[in-house]
PDB file of C-alpha atoms (C1' of nucleotides) in Angstrom:
ATOM      1  CA  MET C 857      14.620 -43.477  14.077  1.00  0.00           C
ATOM      2  CA  ASN C 858      11.942 -44.419  11.589  1.00  0.00           C
ATOM      3  CA  ARG C 859      10.926 -42.308   8.624  1.00  0.00           C
ATOM      4  CA  GLN C 860       7.725 -41.029  10.165  1.00  0.00           C
ATOM      5  CA  SER C 861       9.494 -39.784  13.296  1.00  0.00           C
ATOM      6  CA  LEU C 862      12.246 -38.214  11.222  1.00  0.00           C
ATOM      7  CA  LEU C 863       9.782 -36.363   9.005  1.00  0.00           C
ATOM      8  CA  MET C 864       7.693 -35.171  11.937  1.00  0.00           C
ATOM      9  CA  ASN C 865      10.821 -34.006  13.788  1.00  0.00           C
ATOM     10  CA  MET C 866      11.950 -32.046  10.752  1.00  0.00           C
ATOM     11  CA  PHE C 867       8.483 -30.549  10.470  1.00  0.00           C
ATOM     12  CA  GLN C 868       8.550 -29.485  14.108  1.00  0.00           C
ATOM     13  CA  ALA C 869      12.052 -28.023  13.802  1.00  0.00           C
ATOM     14  CA  MET C 870      10.986 -25.818  10.893  1.00  0.00           C
ATOM     15  CA  LEU C 871       7.755 -24.831  12.613  1.00  0.00           C
ATOM     16  CA  ASP C 872       9.583 -23.914  15.824  1.00  0.00           C
ATOM     17  CA  THR C 873      11.970 -21.648  13.926  1.00  0.00           C
ATOM     18  CA  LEU C 874       9.642 -20.085  11.367  1.00  0.00           C
ATOM     19  CA  GLY C 875       6.176 -20.289  12.883  1.00  0.00           C
ATOM     20  CA  PRO C 876       3.001 -21.121  10.928  1.00  0.00           C
ATOM     21  CA  SER C 877       2.916 -20.061   7.291  1.00  0.00           C
ATOM     22  CA  ARG C 878      -0.739 -19.255   6.545  1.00  0.00           C
ATOM     23  CA  TRP C 879      -0.253 -19.828   2.857  1.00  0.00           C
ATOM     24  CA  TRP C 880      -2.959 -18.701   0.514  1.00  0.00           C
ATOM     25  CA  PRO C 881      -5.125 -17.384   3.347  1.00  0.00           C
ATOM     26  CA  GLY C 882      -8.401 -15.637   2.591  1.00  0.00           C
ATOM     27  CA  GLU C 883      -8.231 -16.398  -1.093  1.00  0.00           C
ATOM     28  CA  THR C 884     -10.828 -18.305  -3.039  1.00  0.00           C
ATOM     29  CA  PRO C 885     -10.114 -21.798  -4.408  1.00  0.00           C
ATOM     30  CA  PHE C 886     -10.355 -20.293  -7.877  1.00  0.00           C
ATOM     31  CA  GLU C 887      -7.650 -17.757  -7.060  1.00  0.00           C
ATOM     32  CA  VAL C 888      -5.435 -20.509  -5.672  1.00  0.00           C
ATOM     33  CA  ALA C 889      -5.791 -22.527  -8.874  1.00  0.00           C
ATOM     34  CA  ILE C 890      -4.944 -19.547 -11.071  1.00  0.00           C
ATOM     35  CA  GLY C 891      -1.993 -18.734  -8.831  1.00  0.00           C
ATOM     36  CA  ALA C 892      -0.739 -22.307  -9.094  1.00  0.00           C
ATOM     37  CA  ILE C 893      -0.380 -21.922 -12.875  1.00  0.00           C
ATOM     38  CA  LEU C 894       1.080 -18.419 -12.711  1.00  0.00           C
ATOM     39  CA  THR C 895       3.706 -19.326 -10.138  1.00  0.00           C
ATOM     40  CA  GLN C 896       5.296 -22.013 -12.305  1.00  0.00           C
ATOM     41  CA  ASN C 897       9.021 -21.206 -12.180  1.00  0.00           C
ATOM     42  CA  ALA C 898       8.203 -17.644 -11.133  1.00  0.00           C
ATOM     43  CA  SER C 899       8.426 -15.738  -7.883  1.00  0.00           C
ATOM     44  CA  TRP C 900       5.249 -15.173  -5.924  1.00  0.00           C
ATOM     45  CA  THR C 901       5.525 -11.375  -6.003  1.00  0.00           C
ATOM     46  CA  ASN C 902       5.243 -11.517  -9.792  1.00  0.00           C
ATOM     47  CA  VAL C 903       2.148 -13.688  -9.476  1.00  0.00           C
ATOM     48  CA  GLU C 904       0.512 -11.187  -7.117  1.00  0.00           C
ATOM     49  CA  GLN C 905       1.067  -8.438  -9.658  1.00  0.00           C
ATOM     50  CA  ALA C 906      -0.502 -10.522 -12.441  1.00  0.00           C
ATOM     51  CA  ILE C 907      -3.559 -11.319 -10.321  1.00  0.00           C
ATOM     52  CA  ALA C 908      -3.832  -7.659  -9.313  1.00  0.00           C
ATOM     53  CA  ASN C 909      -3.915  -6.719 -12.997  1.00  0.00           C
ATOM     54  CA  LEU C 910      -6.770  -9.150 -13.629  1.00  0.00           C
ATOM     55  CA  LYS C 911      -8.711  -7.863 -10.637  1.00  0.00           C
ATOM     56  CA  SER C 912      -8.293  -4.176 -11.436  1.00  0.00           C
ATOM     57  CA  ALA C 913      -9.469  -4.915 -14.974  1.00  0.00           C
ATOM     58  CA  GLY C 914     -12.602  -6.449 -13.460  1.00  0.00           C
ATOM     59  CA  LEU C 915     -11.808  -9.726 -15.201  1.00  0.00           C
ATOM     60  CA  PHE C 916     -10.854 -11.995 -12.338  1.00  0.00           C
ATOM     61  CA  ALA C 917     -13.703 -14.487 -12.727  1.00  0.00           C
ATOM     62  CA  PRO C 918     -13.771 -17.900 -14.425  1.00  0.00           C
ATOM     63  CA  LYS C 919     -16.125 -17.090 -17.278  1.00  0.00           C
ATOM     64  CA  ALA C 920     -14.717 -13.614 -17.878  1.00  0.00           C
ATOM     65  CA  MET C 921     -11.215 -15.032 -18.194  1.00  0.00           C
ATOM     66  CA  TYR C 922     -12.424 -17.898 -20.345  1.00  0.00           C
ATOM     67  CA  ASP C 923     -14.118 -15.495 -22.760  1.00  0.00           C
ATOM     68  CA  LEU C 924     -11.121 -13.150 -22.891  1.00  0.00           C
ATOM     69  CA  PRO C 925      -8.965 -13.291 -26.037  1.00  0.00           C
ATOM     70  CA  GLU C 926      -5.786 -15.164 -25.222  1.00  0.00           C
ATOM     71  CA  ALA C 927      -3.542 -12.296 -26.318  1.00  0.00           C
ATOM     72  CA  ARG C 928      -5.370  -9.892 -23.997  1.00  0.00           C
ATOM     73  CA  LEU C 929      -5.124 -12.379 -21.132  1.00  0.00           C
ATOM     74  CA  ALA C 930      -1.401 -12.718 -21.822  1.00  0.00           C
ATOM     75  CA  GLU C 931      -0.855  -8.962 -21.531  1.00  0.00           C
ATOM     76  CA  LEU C 932      -2.635  -8.831 -18.177  1.00  0.00           C
ATOM     77  CA  ILE C 933      -0.532 -11.625 -16.675  1.00  0.00           C
ATOM     78  CA  ARG C 934       2.725 -10.380 -18.194  1.00  0.00           C
ATOM     79  CA  PRO C 935       4.428  -9.728 -14.807  1.00  0.00           C
ATOM     80  CA  SER C 936       4.277 -13.438 -13.967  1.00  0.00           C
ATOM     81  CA  GLY C 937       6.633 -14.283 -16.812  1.00  0.00           C
ATOM     82  CA  TYR C 938       6.180 -16.878 -19.582  1.00  0.00           C
ATOM     83  CA  PHE C 939       3.003 -14.899 -20.154  1.00  0.00           C
ATOM     84  CA  ARG C 940       2.060 -16.271 -23.600  1.00  0.00           C
ATOM     85  CA  LEU C 941       2.648 -19.810 -22.418  1.00  0.00           C
ATOM     86  CA  LYS C 942       0.718 -19.311 -19.199  1.00  0.00           C
ATOM     87  CA  ALA C 943      -2.204 -17.583 -20.946  1.00  0.00           C
ATOM     88  CA  GLY C 944      -2.706 -20.784 -22.925  1.00  0.00           C
ATOM     89  CA  ARG C 945      -2.383 -22.885 -19.799  1.00  0.00           C
ATOM     90  CA  LEU C 946      -4.940 -20.750 -17.974  1.00  0.00           C
ATOM     91  CA  LYS C 947      -7.299 -21.192 -20.906  1.00  0.00           C
ATOM     92  CA  ASN C 948      -6.800 -24.946 -20.701  1.00  0.00           C
ATOM     93  CA  LEU C 949      -7.577 -24.926 -16.983  1.00  0.00           C
ATOM     94  CA  LEU C 950     -10.669 -22.751 -17.489  1.00  0.00           C
ATOM     95  CA  GLY C 951     -11.921 -25.002 -20.279  1.00  0.00           C
ATOM     96  CA  PHE C 952     -11.469 -27.959 -17.967  1.00  0.00           C
ATOM     97  CA  LEU C 953     -13.405 -26.207 -15.190  1.00  0.00           C
ATOM     98  CA  LYS C 954     -16.207 -25.272 -17.555  1.00  0.00           C
ATOM     99  CA  ALA C 955     -16.595 -28.848 -18.769  1.00  0.00           C
ATOM    100  CA  GLU C 956     -16.037 -30.520 -15.424  1.00  0.00           C
ATOM    101  CA  CYS C 957     -18.005 -28.364 -12.987  1.00  0.00           C
ATOM    102  CA  GLY C 958     -19.560 -25.417 -14.796  1.00  0.00           C
ATOM    103  CA  PHE C 959     -16.748 -23.104 -13.633  1.00  0.00           C
ATOM    104  CA  ASP C 960     -17.439 -23.918  -9.958  1.00  0.00           C
ATOM    105  CA  ILE C 961     -14.141 -25.383  -8.832  1.00  0.00           C
ATOM    106  CA  THR C 962     -15.387 -25.976  -5.289  1.00  0.00           C
ATOM    107  CA  ALA C 963     -17.637 -28.694  -6.712  1.00  0.00           C
ATOM    108  CA  LEU C 964     -14.490 -30.739  -7.341  1.00  0.00           C
ATOM    109  CA  ALA C 965     -13.664 -31.092  -3.640  1.00  0.00           C
ATOM    110  CA  GLY C 966     -14.298 -34.237  -1.661  1.00  0.00           C
ATOM    111  CA  ARG C 967     -14.022 -36.747  -4.485  1.00  0.00           C
ATOM    112  CA  ASP C 968     -11.656 -39.645  -5.059  1.00  0.00           C
ATOM    113  CA  LEU C 969      -8.124 -38.221  -4.860  1.00  0.00           C
ATOM    114  CA  PRO C 970      -6.304 -40.444  -7.395  1.00  0.00           C
ATOM    115  CA  ALA C 971      -9.079 -40.013  -9.966  1.00  0.00           C
ATOM    116  CA  MET C 972      -9.234 -36.236  -9.518  1.00  0.00           C
ATOM    117  CA  ARG C 973      -5.444 -35.988  -9.701  1.00  0.00           C
ATOM    118  CA  GLU C 974      -5.466 -37.798 -13.042  1.00  0.00           C
ATOM    119  CA  LYS C 975      -8.093 -35.400 -14.367  1.00  0.00           C
ATOM    120  CA  PHE C 976      -5.989 -32.352 -13.525  1.00  0.00           C
ATOM    121  CA  LEU C 977      -2.848 -34.002 -14.926  1.00  0.00           C
ATOM    122  CA  ALA C 978      -4.651 -34.508 -18.237  1.00  0.00           C
ATOM    123  CA  VAL C 979      -4.887 -30.717 -18.659  1.00  0.00           C
ATOM    124  CA  ARG C 980      -2.048 -29.357 -20.872  1.00  0.00           C
ATOM    125  CA  GLY C 981       0.118 -27.146 -18.720  1.00  0.00           C
ATOM    126  CA  ILE C 982      -0.724 -28.824 -15.442  1.00  0.00           C
ATOM    127  CA  GLY C 983       2.081 -31.087 -14.287  1.00  0.00           C
ATOM    128  CA  PRO C 984       2.382 -32.995 -11.012  1.00  0.00           C
ATOM    129  CA  GLU C 985       3.379 -30.037  -8.825  1.00  0.00           C
ATOM    130  CA  THR C 986       0.659 -27.744 -10.157  1.00  0.00           C
ATOM    131  CA  ALA C 987      -1.924 -30.513  -9.877  1.00  0.00           C
ATOM    132  CA  ASP C 988      -0.979 -31.278  -6.290  1.00  0.00           C
ATOM    133  CA  SER C 989      -0.888 -27.563  -5.416  1.00  0.00           C
ATOM    134  CA  ILE C 990      -4.447 -27.081  -6.665  1.00  0.00           C
ATOM    135  CA  LEU C 991      -5.692 -30.287  -5.037  1.00  0.00           C
ATOM    136  CA  LEU C 992      -4.137 -29.451  -1.680  1.00  0.00           C
ATOM    137  CA  TYR C 993      -4.299 -25.661  -1.423  1.00  0.00           C
ATOM    138  CA  ALA C 994      -7.548 -25.022  -3.305  1.00  0.00           C
ATOM    139  CA  LEU C 995      -9.550 -28.184  -2.705  1.00  0.00           C
ATOM    140  CA  ASP C 996      -8.157 -29.502   0.579  1.00  0.00           C
ATOM    141  CA  TYR C 997      -7.172 -32.959  -0.683  1.00  0.00           C
ATOM    142  CA  PRO C 998      -4.500 -34.769   1.386  1.00  0.00           C
ATOM    143  CA  THR C 999      -1.843 -34.798  -1.356  1.00  0.00           C
ATOM    144  CA  PHE C1000       1.787 -33.814  -0.813  1.00  0.00           C
ATOM    145  CA  VAL C1001       3.318 -31.112  -3.020  1.00  0.00           C
ATOM    146  CA  VAL C1002       6.891 -31.732  -4.167  1.00  0.00           C
ATOM    147  CA  ASP C1003       8.892 -28.840  -5.573  1.00  0.00           C
ATOM    148  CA  ALA C1004      12.511 -27.910  -6.223  1.00  0.00           C
ATOM    149  CA  TYR C1005      13.053 -27.164  -2.527  1.00  0.00           C
ATOM    150  CA  THR C1006      11.604 -30.533  -1.496  1.00  0.00           C
ATOM    151  CA  ARG C1007      13.931 -32.238  -3.941  1.00  0.00           C
ATOM    152  CA  ARG C1008      16.909 -30.352  -2.486  1.00  0.00           C
ATOM    153  CA  LEU C1009      15.883 -31.225   1.058  1.00  0.00           C
ATOM    154  CA  LEU C1010      15.548 -34.944   0.336  1.00  0.00           C
ATOM    155  CA  THR C1011      18.720 -35.325  -1.729  1.00  0.00           C
ATOM    156  CA  ARG C1012      20.984 -33.075   0.348  1.00  0.00           C
ATOM    157  CA  HIS C1013      19.954 -34.937   3.490  1.00  0.00           C
ATOM    158  CA  GLY C1014      20.661 -38.243   1.779  1.00  0.00           C
ATOM    159  CA  LEU C1015      17.070 -39.435   2.069  1.00  0.00           C
ATOM    160  CA  LEU C1016      16.551 -40.111  -1.644  1.00  0.00           C
ATOM    161  CA  PRO C1017      18.910 -40.226  -4.664  1.00  0.00           C
ATOM    162  CA  GLU C1018      19.160 -37.403  -7.231  1.00  0.00           C
ATOM    163  CA  GLU C1019      17.439 -39.575  -9.831  1.00  0.00           C
ATOM    164  CA  ALA C1020      14.306 -40.008  -7.718  1.00  0.00           C
ATOM    165  CA  THR C1021      11.128 -39.086  -9.562  1.00  0.00           C
ATOM    166  CA  TYR C1022       8.432 -36.648  -8.506  1.00  0.00           C
ATOM    167  CA  ASP C1023       6.100 -39.449  -7.464  1.00  0.00           C
ATOM    168  CA  GLU C1024       8.803 -41.219  -5.471  1.00  0.00           C
ATOM    169  CA  MET C1025       9.434 -38.045  -3.496  1.00  0.00           C
ATOM    170  CA  ARG C1026       5.715 -37.476  -3.001  1.00  0.00           C
ATOM    171  CA  GLU C1027       5.277 -41.018  -1.725  1.00  0.00           C
ATOM    172  CA  PHE C1028       8.272 -40.664   0.572  1.00  0.00           C
ATOM    173  CA  PHE C1029       6.048 -38.362   2.625  1.00  0.00           C
ATOM    174  CA  MET C1030       2.622 -39.806   1.922  1.00  0.00           C
ATOM    175  CA  ASP C1031       3.586 -43.395   2.749  1.00  0.00           C
ATOM    176  CA  VAL C1032       4.217 -42.561   6.394  1.00  0.00           C
ATOM    177  CA  LEU C1033       2.421 -39.320   7.276  1.00  0.00           C
ATOM    178  CA  ASP C1034      -1.209 -39.048   8.293  1.00  0.00           C
ATOM    179  CA  PRO C1035      -3.245 -37.982   5.240  1.00  0.00           C
ATOM    180  CA  ASP C1036      -4.051 -34.641   6.816  1.00  0.00           C
ATOM    181  CA  PRO C1037      -4.364 -31.717   4.377  1.00  0.00           C
ATOM    182  CA  ARG C1038      -3.497 -29.227   7.127  1.00  0.00           C
ATOM    183  CA  LEU C1039      -0.252 -31.092   7.840  1.00  0.00           C
ATOM    184  CA  PHE C1040       0.666 -31.397   4.137  1.00  0.00           C
ATOM    185  CA  ASN C1041      -0.216 -27.743   3.577  1.00  0.00           C
ATOM    186  CA  GLU C1042       2.022 -26.485   6.370  1.00  0.00           C
ATOM    187  CA  TYR C1043       4.782 -28.992   5.637  1.00  0.00           C
ATOM    188  CA  HIS C1044       5.228 -27.889   2.048  1.00  0.00           C
ATOM    189  CA  ALA C1045       5.008 -24.226   3.004  1.00  0.00           C
ATOM    190  CA  LEU C1046       7.726 -24.695   5.643  1.00  0.00           C
ATOM    191  CA  ILE C1047       9.991 -26.515   3.179  1.00  0.00           C
ATOM    192  CA  VAL C1048       9.699 -23.628   0.733  1.00  0.00           C
ATOM    193  CA  ARG C1049      10.353 -20.994   3.382  1.00  0.00           C
ATOM    194  CA  THR C1050      13.317 -22.945   4.749  1.00  0.00           C
ATOM    195  CA  GLY C1051      14.655 -23.438   1.229  1.00  0.00           C
ATOM    196  CA  LYS C1052      14.397 -19.744   0.423  1.00  0.00           C
ATOM    197  CA  SER C1053      16.279 -18.747   3.550  1.00  0.00           C
ATOM    198  CA  TRP C1054      18.913 -21.447   3.832  1.00  0.00           C
ATOM    199  CA  CYS C1055      18.852 -24.229   1.214  1.00  0.00           C
ATOM    200  CA  LYS C1056      19.946 -22.141  -1.780  1.00  0.00           C
ATOM    201  CA  LYS C1057      20.369 -23.711  -5.173  1.00  0.00           C
ATOM    202  CA  ALA C1058      24.136 -23.302  -5.513  1.00  0.00           C
ATOM    203  CA  THR C1059      25.258 -23.760  -1.922  1.00  0.00           C
ATOM    204  CA  GLY C1060      23.178 -24.109   1.195  1.00  0.00           C
ATOM    205  CA  ARG C1061      23.890 -22.157   4.377  1.00  0.00           C
ATOM    206  CA  CYS C1062      23.630 -25.234   6.572  1.00  0.00           C
ATOM    207  CA  GLU C1063      25.049 -23.639   9.699  1.00  0.00           C
ATOM    208  CA  PRO C1064      21.989 -21.671  10.904  1.00  0.00           C
ATOM    209  CA  CYS C1065      19.432 -23.900   9.127  1.00  0.00           C
ATOM    210  CA  PRO C1066      16.715 -25.375  11.394  1.00  0.00           C
ATOM    211  CA  LEU C1067      17.328 -28.729   9.685  1.00  0.00           C
ATOM    212  CA  ALA C1068      21.105 -28.680  10.179  1.00  0.00           C
ATOM    213  CA  ARG C1069      21.007 -31.400  12.838  1.00  0.00           C
ATOM    214  CA  PHE C1070      19.181 -33.802  10.483  1.00  0.00           C
ATOM    215  CA  VAL C1071      22.294 -34.928   8.658  1.00  0.00           C
ATOM    216  CA  PRO C1072      22.588 -38.187   6.699  1.00  0.00           C
TER     217      PRO C1072
ATOM    218  C1'  DC G 720      18.131 -30.969 -22.885  1.00  0.00           C
ATOM    219  C1'  DT G 721      15.979 -26.562 -24.608  1.00  0.00           C
ATOM    220  C1'  DC G 722      12.586 -23.173 -24.535  1.00  0.00           C
ATOM    221  C1'  DC G 723       9.521 -19.897 -22.207  1.00  0.00           C
ATOM    222  C1'  DG G 724      10.303 -14.308 -19.469  1.00  0.00           C
ATOM    223  C1'  DG G 725       9.400 -10.487 -16.170  1.00  0.00           C
ATOM    224  C1'  DA G 726      11.038  -8.943 -11.670  1.00  0.00           C
ATOM    225  C1'  DG G 727      13.808  -8.935  -7.677  1.00  0.00           C
ATOM    226  C1'  DT G 728      18.457  -9.713  -5.481  1.00  0.00           C
ATOM    227  C1'  DG G 729      23.466  -9.032  -4.889  1.00  0.00           C
TER     228       DG G 729
ATOM    229  C1'  DC Z 121      26.399  -7.977 -14.650  1.00  0.00           C
ATOM    230  C1'  DA Z 122      24.623 -13.045 -13.315  1.00  0.00           C
ATOM    231  C1'  DC Z 123      21.451 -15.703 -10.796  1.00  0.00           C
ATOM    232  C1'  DT Z 124      16.942 -17.342  -9.246  1.00  0.00           C
ATOM    233  C1'  DC Z 125      12.090 -17.915  -8.938  1.00  0.00           C
ATOM    234  C1'  DG Z 126       6.102 -21.733  -4.914  1.00  0.00           C
ATOM    235  C1'  DG Z 127       7.499 -25.910 -13.582  1.00  0.00           C
ATOM    236  C1'  DG Z 128       5.993 -28.079 -17.765  1.00  0.00           C
ATOM    237  C1'  DA Z 129       6.108 -29.383 -22.664  1.00  0.00           C
ATOM    238  C1'  DG Z 130       8.349 -30.687 -26.982  1.00  0.00           C
TER     239       DG Z 130
END
DNA sequence: CTCCGGAGTG
DNA sequence: CACTCGGGAG
């Protein structure tokens, strides 16, 4: 079985078991981008609380957040963890948006993917996963998001070695899958949901896992 | 490899 | 109590 068939079969197996994910539904691209920073090594429930704080303070808007003192911003996003660090990273992202598109992130959609990816990666605090998350989930670019669960999936199934880099894992999918943002969106979401339920960090519960039959 | 950190889980 | 989370920088 070739790699494309294998990856599509795994996708279908997860979809059959879990159903569609509807990640980041009904949210604005701006909210997705902010969430992508806040969720770095943090659980999503904490991120929701941080965003709720910003909204209830009437400050959840690009310029308002950009003008906010960093210490005040940090207090509002405290529930997301690493709050001082992430306040600075949010400021970096907002400064980038101001310079690049006058705070209108939707203006960044539909451009050259590799060039736009490099621009986001040049922002301090935006690494490959955060960049790809914003490009895919906020701006609808066909880029594949690799995270800790994706790494576990690929290495535990013997598809790539432990030493594989982020970009190697990303290309493992992108080299053979249709560059469809809807597919990449759902695929990553399903990997995360499968990882949370079965592919735990210490030891996976492979028995009931929808991917159990895809053994090396 | 270490630091950054609150919140939920068991 | 220990462990983990929709990572990234120095």
